[in-house]
Short mmCIF file of C-alpha atoms in Angstrom, two decimals:
data_model
loop_
_atom_site.label_atom_id
_atom_site.label_comp_id
_atom_site.label_asym_id
_atom_site.label_seq_id
_atom_site.Cartn_x
_atom_site.Cartn_y
_atom_site.Cartn_z
CA MET A 984 0.00 0.00 0.00
CA SER A 985 1.37 3.40 -0.92
CA LEU A 986 1.82 6.33 1.42
CA PHE A 987 -1.12 7.90 -0.38
CA GLY A 988 -3.46 5.03 0.41
CA SER A 989 -5.69 3.61 -2.27
CA THR A 990 -6.73 5.54 -5.33
CA THR A 991 -10.01 4.76 -7.02
CA THR A 992 -10.57 4.81 -10.75
CA SER A 993 -13.54 7.04 -11.50
CA THR A 994 -15.77 7.75 -14.43
CA ILE A 995 -15.72 11.44 -15.23
CA GLY A 996 -19.11 12.95 -15.94
CA THR A 997 -19.68 14.55 -19.33
CA ALA A 998 -22.60 16.29 -20.97
CA SER A 999 -23.49 16.35 -24.65
CA SER A 1000 -22.67 20.06 -24.72
CA SER A 1001 -19.21 19.46 -23.28
CA THR A 1002 -17.67 18.64 -26.67
CA GLY A 1003 -16.63 21.84 -28.37
CA SER A 1004 -16.84 22.57 -32.08
CA ALA A 1005 -14.21 23.85 -34.48
CA ALA A 1006 -16.21 27.08 -34.71
CA GLU A 1007 -15.60 27.70 -31.00
CA LEU A 1008 -11.85 27.70 -31.69
CA SER A 1009 -12.09 29.90 -34.78
CA GLY A 1010 -11.30 32.98 -32.70
CA ASP A 1011 -8.06 31.55 -31.31
CA ARG A 1012 -5.17 33.82 -32.26
CA VAL A 1013 -1.87 32.49 -33.61
CA LEU A 1014 1.32 33.73 -31.94
CA THR A 1015 3.40 35.74 -34.41
CA SER A 1016 6.90 34.56 -35.43
CA PRO A 1017 6.79 31.16 -33.73
CA PRO A 1018 9.89 29.01 -33.03
CA GLU A 1019 11.65 27.29 -35.93
CA ASP A 1020 11.49 23.84 -34.31
CA SER A 1021 9.19 22.00 -31.89
CA VAL A 1022 7.81 23.94 -28.93
CA SER A 1023 8.82 22.38 -25.60
CA ASP A 1024 7.29 24.62 -22.93
CA LEU A 1025 5.08 27.67 -22.34
CA SER A 1026 5.03 30.00 -19.32
CA PHE A 1027 3.05 33.19 -18.69
CA SER A 1028 4.34 36.06 -16.57
CA PRO A 1029 2.44 36.40 -13.25
CA GLN A 1030 2.66 40.18 -13.53
CA ALA A 1031 1.97 41.15 -17.17
CA GLU A 1032 0.74 39.74 -20.47
CA PHE A 1033 4.09 38.25 -21.46
CA LEU A 1034 4.48 34.67 -22.69
CA ALA A 1035 7.80 32.79 -22.67
CA VAL A 1036 8.19 29.97 -25.22
CA SER A 1037 11.06 27.46 -25.22
CA SER A 1038 11.93 25.35 -28.23
CA TRP A 1039 14.10 22.64 -29.69
CA ASP A 1040 15.61 25.36 -31.90
CA LYS A 1041 17.82 26.24 -28.87
CA LYS A 1042 16.00 29.53 -28.20
CA VAL A 1043 13.66 31.09 -25.65
CA ARG A 1044 11.32 33.72 -27.05
CA ILE A 1045 9.32 36.21 -24.99
CA TYR A 1046 6.18 37.70 -26.52
CA GLU A 1047 3.98 40.60 -25.45
CA LEU A 1048 0.24 40.06 -25.88
CA ALA A 1049 -2.10 42.96 -26.60
CA ALA A 1050 -5.68 43.21 -25.34
CA ASN A 1051 -7.01 42.58 -28.86
CA GLY A 1052 -5.10 39.29 -29.11
CA ASP A 1053 -2.22 40.58 -31.21
CA SER A 1054 1.27 39.47 -30.21
CA GLN A 1055 4.77 40.69 -30.86
CA GLY A 1056 8.24 39.49 -29.99
CA LYS A 1057 9.77 41.30 -27.02
CA ALA A 1058 13.01 39.39 -26.42
CA LEU A 1059 14.98 36.32 -27.47
CA TYR A 1060 17.98 34.49 -25.99
CA GLU A 1061 19.80 31.27 -26.78
CA HIS A 1062 21.10 28.05 -25.27
CA GLN A 1063 23.70 25.77 -26.85
CA GLY A 1064 21.18 22.94 -27.24
CA PRO A 1065 17.42 22.37 -27.35
CA VAL A 1066 15.60 24.13 -24.50
CA LEU A 1067 13.22 21.88 -22.54
CA SER A 1068 11.73 24.09 -19.81
CA VAL A 1069 11.03 27.75 -19.02
CA HIS A 1070 9.53 29.58 -16.03
CA TRP A 1071 8.94 33.14 -14.77
CA SER A 1072 9.94 34.66 -11.45
CA LYS A 1073 7.11 35.75 -9.16
CA ASP A 1074 7.89 39.45 -9.68
CA GLY A 1075 7.85 39.05 -13.47
CA THR A 1076 11.34 40.51 -13.97
CA LYS A 1077 13.23 37.29 -14.84
CA VAL A 1078 12.89 34.09 -16.84
CA VAL A 1079 14.81 30.87 -16.13
CA SER A 1080 15.30 28.05 -18.62
CA GLY A 1081 17.07 24.71 -18.88
CA GLY A 1082 17.96 22.35 -21.69
CA THR A 1083 20.08 19.65 -23.23
CA ASP A 1084 23.21 21.79 -22.99
CA LYS A 1085 23.17 20.90 -19.25
CA ALA A 1086 22.85 24.61 -18.41
CA GLY A 1087 20.28 26.72 -16.63
CA ARG A 1088 20.10 30.28 -17.92
CA LEU A 1089 18.55 33.39 -16.40
CA PHE A 1090 17.20 36.22 -18.55
CA ASP A 1091 16.71 39.67 -17.01
CA LEU A 1092 13.97 41.62 -18.79
CA GLN A 1093 15.30 45.00 -17.67
CA SER A 1094 18.88 44.50 -18.84
CA GLY A 1095 18.01 42.25 -21.77
CA GLN A 1096 20.91 39.95 -20.81
CA SER A 1097 21.03 36.20 -20.17
CA THR A 1098 23.57 34.51 -17.92
CA GLN A 1099 24.25 30.89 -16.96
CA ILE A 1100 23.19 30.29 -13.35
CA ALA A 1101 23.01 26.47 -13.15
CA ALA A 1102 24.91 23.41 -14.36
CA HIS A 1103 24.29 19.65 -14.31
CA ASP A 1104 26.05 16.55 -15.62
CA ALA A 1105 23.18 15.83 -18.04
CA ALA A 1106 20.25 17.65 -19.61
CA ILE A 1107 18.12 19.88 -17.39
CA ARG A 1108 14.57 18.65 -17.92
CA SER A 1109 12.66 21.09 -15.72
CA VAL A 1110 13.16 24.45 -14.00
CA ARG A 1111 11.11 26.40 -11.46
CA PHE A 1112 11.41 29.53 -9.34
CA VAL A 1113 10.45 28.44 -5.82
CA ASP A 1114 9.81 30.02 -2.42
CA ALA A 1115 12.17 27.88 -0.36
CA GLY A 1116 12.91 28.27 3.34
CA ASN A 1117 11.60 31.28 5.23
CA THR A 1118 13.67 34.07 3.68
CA GLY A 1119 11.03 35.35 1.27
CA GLN A 1120 13.70 35.19 -1.45
CA GLN A 1121 12.95 33.11 -4.53
CA ILE A 1122 15.57 30.61 -5.64
CA VAL A 1123 15.75 28.39 -8.73
CA ALA A 1124 15.17 24.63 -8.69
CA THR A 1125 16.56 22.54 -11.55
CA GLY A 1126 15.78 18.87 -12.15
CA SER A 1127 18.03 16.85 -14.45
CA TRP A 1128 18.52 13.56 -16.22
CA ASP A 1129 21.64 13.22 -14.00
CA LYS A 1130 19.22 12.12 -11.21
CA THR A 1131 19.65 15.24 -9.09
CA LEU A 1132 17.59 18.22 -8.02
CA LYS A 1133 19.63 21.37 -7.37
CA TYR A 1134 18.70 24.69 -5.78
CA TRP A 1135 20.43 27.90 -6.87
CA ASP A 1136 20.63 31.22 -5.07
CA LEU A 1137 21.11 33.75 -7.87
CA ARG A 1138 23.70 35.64 -5.80
CA THR A 1139 26.14 32.70 -5.62
CA PRO A 1140 27.65 30.53 -8.40
CA ASN A 1141 27.33 27.13 -6.69
CA PRO A 1142 24.16 25.26 -5.77
CA VAL A 1143 22.96 25.89 -2.22
CA SER A 1144 21.71 22.31 -2.06
CA THR A 1145 21.84 19.13 -4.16
CA VAL A 1146 19.35 16.29 -3.64
CA GLN A 1147 19.96 12.80 -5.03
CA LEU A 1148 16.85 11.41 -6.71
CA PRO A 1149 15.98 7.77 -7.43
CA GLU A 1150 15.98 8.27 -11.22
CA ARG A 1151 16.13 10.79 -14.10
CA VAL A 1152 13.80 13.78 -13.84
CA TYR A 1153 10.96 13.73 -16.37
CA THR A 1154 8.75 16.48 -14.92
CA MET A 1155 8.58 18.91 -12.00
CA ASP A 1156 6.24 21.56 -10.64
CA ALA A 1157 5.84 23.77 -7.56
CA GLN A 1158 3.12 25.80 -5.86
CA GLN A 1159 3.22 27.51 -2.47
CA LYS A 1160 5.50 25.31 -0.30
CA LEU A 1161 4.97 22.16 -2.39
CA LEU A 1162 7.44 20.89 -5.00
CA VAL A 1163 6.86 17.56 -6.74
CA VAL A 1164 9.31 15.74 -9.02
CA GLY A 1165 8.36 12.88 -11.31
CA THR A 1166 11.20 10.62 -12.43
CA ALA A 1167 11.81 7.57 -14.58
CA GLU A 1168 10.48 4.26 -13.21
CA ARG A 1169 7.35 6.08 -11.94
CA HIS A 1170 8.92 7.52 -8.78
CA ILE A 1171 7.33 10.69 -7.38
CA CYS A 1172 9.36 12.74 -4.90
CA ILE A 1173 7.46 15.26 -2.77
CA PHE A 1174 9.22 18.21 -1.13
CA ASP A 1175 8.12 20.59 1.60
CA LEU A 1176 9.91 23.78 0.56
CA SER A 1177 10.20 24.84 4.20
CA ASN A 1178 12.89 22.14 4.26
CA PRO A 1179 13.87 21.90 0.57
CA GLY A 1180 17.08 19.88 0.96
CA ASN A 1181 15.24 16.73 2.08
CA ILE A 1182 12.60 14.62 0.34
CA PHE A 1183 9.39 14.77 2.39
CA LYS A 1184 8.17 11.47 0.96
CA THR A 1185 8.70 9.28 -2.10
CA ILE A 1186 5.90 7.24 -3.62
CA GLN A 1187 5.30 5.14 -6.70
CA SER A 1188 2.88 6.61 -9.20
CA GLN A 1189 -0.59 5.07 -9.01
CA LEU A 1190 -0.60 5.03 -12.82
CA LYS A 1191 0.84 1.90 -14.37
CA MET A 1192 2.89 3.50 -17.14
CA GLN A 1193 5.62 6.13 -17.47
CA THR A 1194 4.98 9.54 -15.90
CA ARG A 1195 4.75 12.31 -18.50
CA VAL A 1196 3.69 15.38 -16.53
CA ILE A 1197 3.01 16.58 -12.98
CA SER A 1198 1.19 19.81 -12.16
CA CYS A 1199 0.56 21.14 -8.63
CA TYR A 1200 -2.76 22.56 -7.45
CA PRO A 1201 -2.74 26.36 -6.91
CA ALA A 1202 -3.49 25.75 -3.22
CA GLY A 1203 -0.31 23.65 -2.90
CA ASN A 1204 -2.07 20.70 -1.25
CA GLY A 1205 -1.75 18.17 -4.05
CA PHE A 1206 -0.97 17.52 -7.69
CA ALA A 1207 -2.21 15.89 -10.87
CA VAL A 1208 -0.18 13.24 -12.71
CA GLY A 1209 -0.46 12.42 -16.42
CA SER A 1210 1.06 9.33 -18.00
CA ILE A 1211 1.76 7.92 -21.45
CA GLU A 1212 -1.22 5.54 -21.07
CA GLY A 1213 -3.91 8.20 -21.50
CA ARG A 1214 -4.71 8.44 -17.82
CA CYS A 1215 -4.65 11.18 -15.17
CA ALA A 1216 -4.43 10.83 -11.38
CA ILE A 1217 -5.66 13.36 -8.82
CA GLN A 1218 -3.39 13.17 -5.76
CA TYR A 1219 -3.19 14.88 -2.36
CA VAL A 1220 -0.20 15.21 -0.06
CA GLU A 1221 -2.05 14.38 3.16
CA ASP A 1222 -3.11 10.74 3.45
CA ARG A 1223 -6.53 11.63 4.84
CA GLU A 1224 -7.34 13.87 1.88
CA GLN A 1225 -6.01 11.30 -0.57
CA GLN A 1226 -8.17 8.52 0.81
CA LYS A 1227 -11.23 10.75 0.63
CA LEU A 1228 -10.66 12.70 -2.58
CA GLY A 1229 -7.98 10.98 -4.68
CA PHE A 1230 -8.91 9.21 -7.90
CA SER A 1231 -7.73 8.55 -11.45
CA PHE A 1232 -9.51 8.63 -14.77
CA LYS A 1233 -9.01 7.76 -18.42
CA CYS A 1234 -8.56 10.48 -21.06
CA HIS A 1235 -6.97 11.08 -24.47
CA ARG A 1236 -8.12 7.78 -25.92
CA ASP A 1237 -10.05 6.88 -29.05
CA ASN A 1238 -13.29 5.01 -28.54
CA ALA A 1239 -12.75 1.34 -29.27
CA PRO A 1240 -14.78 -0.06 -32.17
CA PRO A 1241 -17.29 -2.78 -31.29
CA GLY A 1242 -16.01 -6.33 -31.11
CA PRO A 1243 -14.49 -8.77 -28.60
CA ARG A 1244 -10.89 -7.95 -29.55
CA ALA A 1245 -11.35 -4.26 -30.27
CA GLU A 1246 -8.54 -2.02 -29.09
CA ALA A 1247 -8.63 1.72 -28.58
CA ASN A 1248 -5.71 3.98 -29.44
CA VAL A 1249 -4.19 5.37 -26.24
CA TYR A 1250 -2.21 8.63 -26.23
CA ALA A 1251 0.19 10.31 -23.81
CA VAL A 1252 -1.08 13.08 -21.55
CA ASN A 1253 1.59 15.69 -22.34
CA ALA A 1254 0.39 18.71 -20.38
CA ILE A 1255 -1.74 19.58 -17.35
CA SER A 1256 -2.39 23.23 -16.48
CA PHE A 1257 -4.42 24.58 -13.55
CA HIS A 1258 -6.62 27.64 -13.81
CA PRO A 1259 -5.09 30.22 -11.41
CA GLN A 1260 -8.43 31.41 -10.01
CA TYR A 1261 -10.92 28.56 -10.34
CA GLY A 1262 -8.59 25.61 -9.65
CA THR A 1263 -10.04 23.66 -12.57
CA PHE A 1264 -7.53 22.20 -14.99
CA SER A 1265 -6.75 21.28 -18.56
CA THR A 1266 -5.20 18.20 -20.09
CA ALA A 1267 -3.66 18.04 -23.56
CA GLY A 1268 -2.13 15.12 -25.33
CA ALA A 1269 -0.45 13.34 -28.18
CA ASP A 1270 -3.86 12.87 -29.79
CA GLY A 1271 -3.95 16.63 -30.46
CA SER A 1272 -6.96 17.32 -28.25
CA PHE A 1273 -7.40 19.39 -25.09
CA HIS A 1274 -10.03 19.26 -22.36
CA PHE A 1275 -11.04 21.26 -19.29
CA TRP A 1276 -11.93 19.38 -16.09
CA ASP A 1277 -13.32 20.01 -12.61
CA LYS A 1278 -11.62 17.59 -10.22
CA ASP A 1279 -13.92 18.39 -7.29
CA SER A 1280 -17.17 17.52 -9.09
CA LYS A 1281 -15.41 14.89 -11.24
CA HIS A 1282 -16.75 16.48 -14.40
CA ARG A 1283 -15.41 17.30 -17.84
CA LEU A 1284 -16.37 20.91 -18.45
CA LYS A 1285 -15.41 21.13 -22.12
CA GLY A 1286 -13.34 19.20 -24.61
CA TYR A 1287 -12.05 19.84 -28.11
CA ASN A 1288 -11.32 17.04 -30.55
CA ALA A 1289 -7.98 16.41 -32.27
CA LEU A 1290 -6.59 19.50 -33.98
CA GLY A 1291 -4.24 17.87 -36.47
CA ALA A 1292 -1.02 17.88 -34.43
CA THR A 1293 0.24 16.75 -31.04
CA ILE A 1294 0.03 19.25 -28.16
CA PRO A 1295 3.28 19.14 -26.13
CA CYS A 1296 2.55 22.01 -23.71
CA THR A 1297 -0.12 24.42 -22.46
CA ALA A 1298 -0.46 27.34 -20.02
CA PHE A 1299 -3.05 29.70 -18.56
CA ASN A 1300 -2.23 33.39 -18.23
CA ARG A 1301 -2.18 35.10 -14.82
CA ASN A 1302 -5.97 35.49 -14.50
CA GLY A 1303 -7.02 32.48 -16.58
CA THR A 1304 -8.63 34.45 -19.41
CA ILE A 1305 -6.18 33.08 -22.01
CA PHE A 1306 -5.29 29.43 -22.56
CA ALA A 1307 -2.16 28.97 -24.67
CA TYR A 1308 -1.50 25.66 -26.43
CA ALA A 1309 1.19 24.56 -28.86
CA LEU A 1310 0.37 22.51 -31.95
CA SER A 1311 3.81 21.06 -32.47
CA TYR A 1312 5.60 17.73 -32.65
CA ASP A 1313 6.04 16.05 -29.24
CA TRP A 1314 8.59 13.44 -30.45
CA SER A 1315 6.30 10.62 -29.30
CA LYS A 1316 6.89 8.66 -32.55
CA GLY A 1317 10.60 9.35 -32.99
CA TYR A 1318 12.57 11.71 -35.20
CA GLN A 1319 11.31 10.22 -38.46
CA PHE A 1320 7.85 11.73 -37.88
CA ASN A 1321 9.21 15.26 -37.42
CA LYS A 1322 8.60 16.25 -41.02
CA PRO A 1323 9.13 19.76 -42.45
CA ASP A 1324 5.39 20.26 -43.05
CA TYR A 1325 4.36 19.28 -39.50
CA PRO A 1326 2.43 22.12 -37.78
CA ASN A 1327 4.45 24.29 -35.41
CA VAL A 1328 2.35 27.09 -33.92
CA VAL A 1329 1.25 28.46 -30.55
CA LYS A 1330 -2.42 29.41 -30.29
CA LEU A 1331 -4.14 31.68 -27.77
CA HIS A 1332 -7.65 30.62 -26.77
CA PRO A 1333 -9.87 33.15 -24.94
CA THR A 1334 -11.50 31.12 -22.17
CA ARG A 1335 -15.20 31.28 -21.31
CA ASP A 1336 -16.70 30.55 -17.89
CA GLU A 1337 -18.60 27.56 -19.28
CA GLU A 1338 -15.22 25.98 -20.10
CA VAL A 1339 -13.29 26.66 -16.91
CA LYS A 1340 -15.66 27.60 -14.07
CA PRO A 1341 -16.27 24.74 -11.61
CA ARG A 1342 -19.64 23.04 -11.38
CA PRO A 1343 -21.63 23.39 -8.13
CA LEU A 1344 -21.00 20.39 -5.91
CA LYS A 1345 -24.00 18.14 -5.36
CA LYS A 1346 -25.18 17.86 -1.77
CA ARG A 1347 -24.92 14.40 -0.36
#
């Protein structure tokens, strides 16, 4: 039995009106001057309408979004290899990124300069600004394929702490005082950022296949896990909450045709993003679809069918009125499928309350 207790598999409620039409996406704006290779990550500034986009073309681009949906490039900086992760500081003045060049870089919007602030022995898969300790000062966390998590104080060149992890880092996220790392072999390491140098607890993912993405709840009391098997788990840090509220559900799968040996196509859940105000969330996958969910009422609020390309990453802006999603190759079928004519765009979807506002909970 895991430290989280048992997790039930639930059927998520849907309504006939919950499947969106192509017409409802016709107003989505396309980001101008997109990356020249696959998009790897998206991150909105918490202070302004700026969007950072990292790419396999070794660059991080920062765009400014206008109220009418127009976008323009504001800044660009480079790594020496494909960039895999990007994240904004809480005050909106800096962007941190990590990639296959084993380096973490910091970009200062005011000076327009980027500097290397982190180093690993293998690719940096995920980066986050975190509120660690009780100093009120944000530091940078970097998770790597070298099986370590490192914390960096931007005022000093060496890591302030290095944590050995059970396997290579595949995904990482943080909210409030919670940081969660998902590694190879389905390990999940949970950190209390009041004591960031020690793992609070390590569990095995309740999902049977490789972990693809972890995203923390805005309240910092739990996290959602997506796997390559088209399944999502809703998890809580406290055992009591997990036993009461935790569950998993199937998503990003084709309906199986009738027949005794019929098999459905199953796709990876590539991205999970939480609405910053409502606490509802999105999933997006290798099937090219995205959906909005309410974990508390166990309901799918809205879903959009496959859009003709895989979706590797998504993000909500600071107040949840814009949902950004990349239609870009996610490398799930190997390099031979990354063809020159494969779509490579970032789209901006204006959200409506019917898509993202939670459903009233039924009284029991």
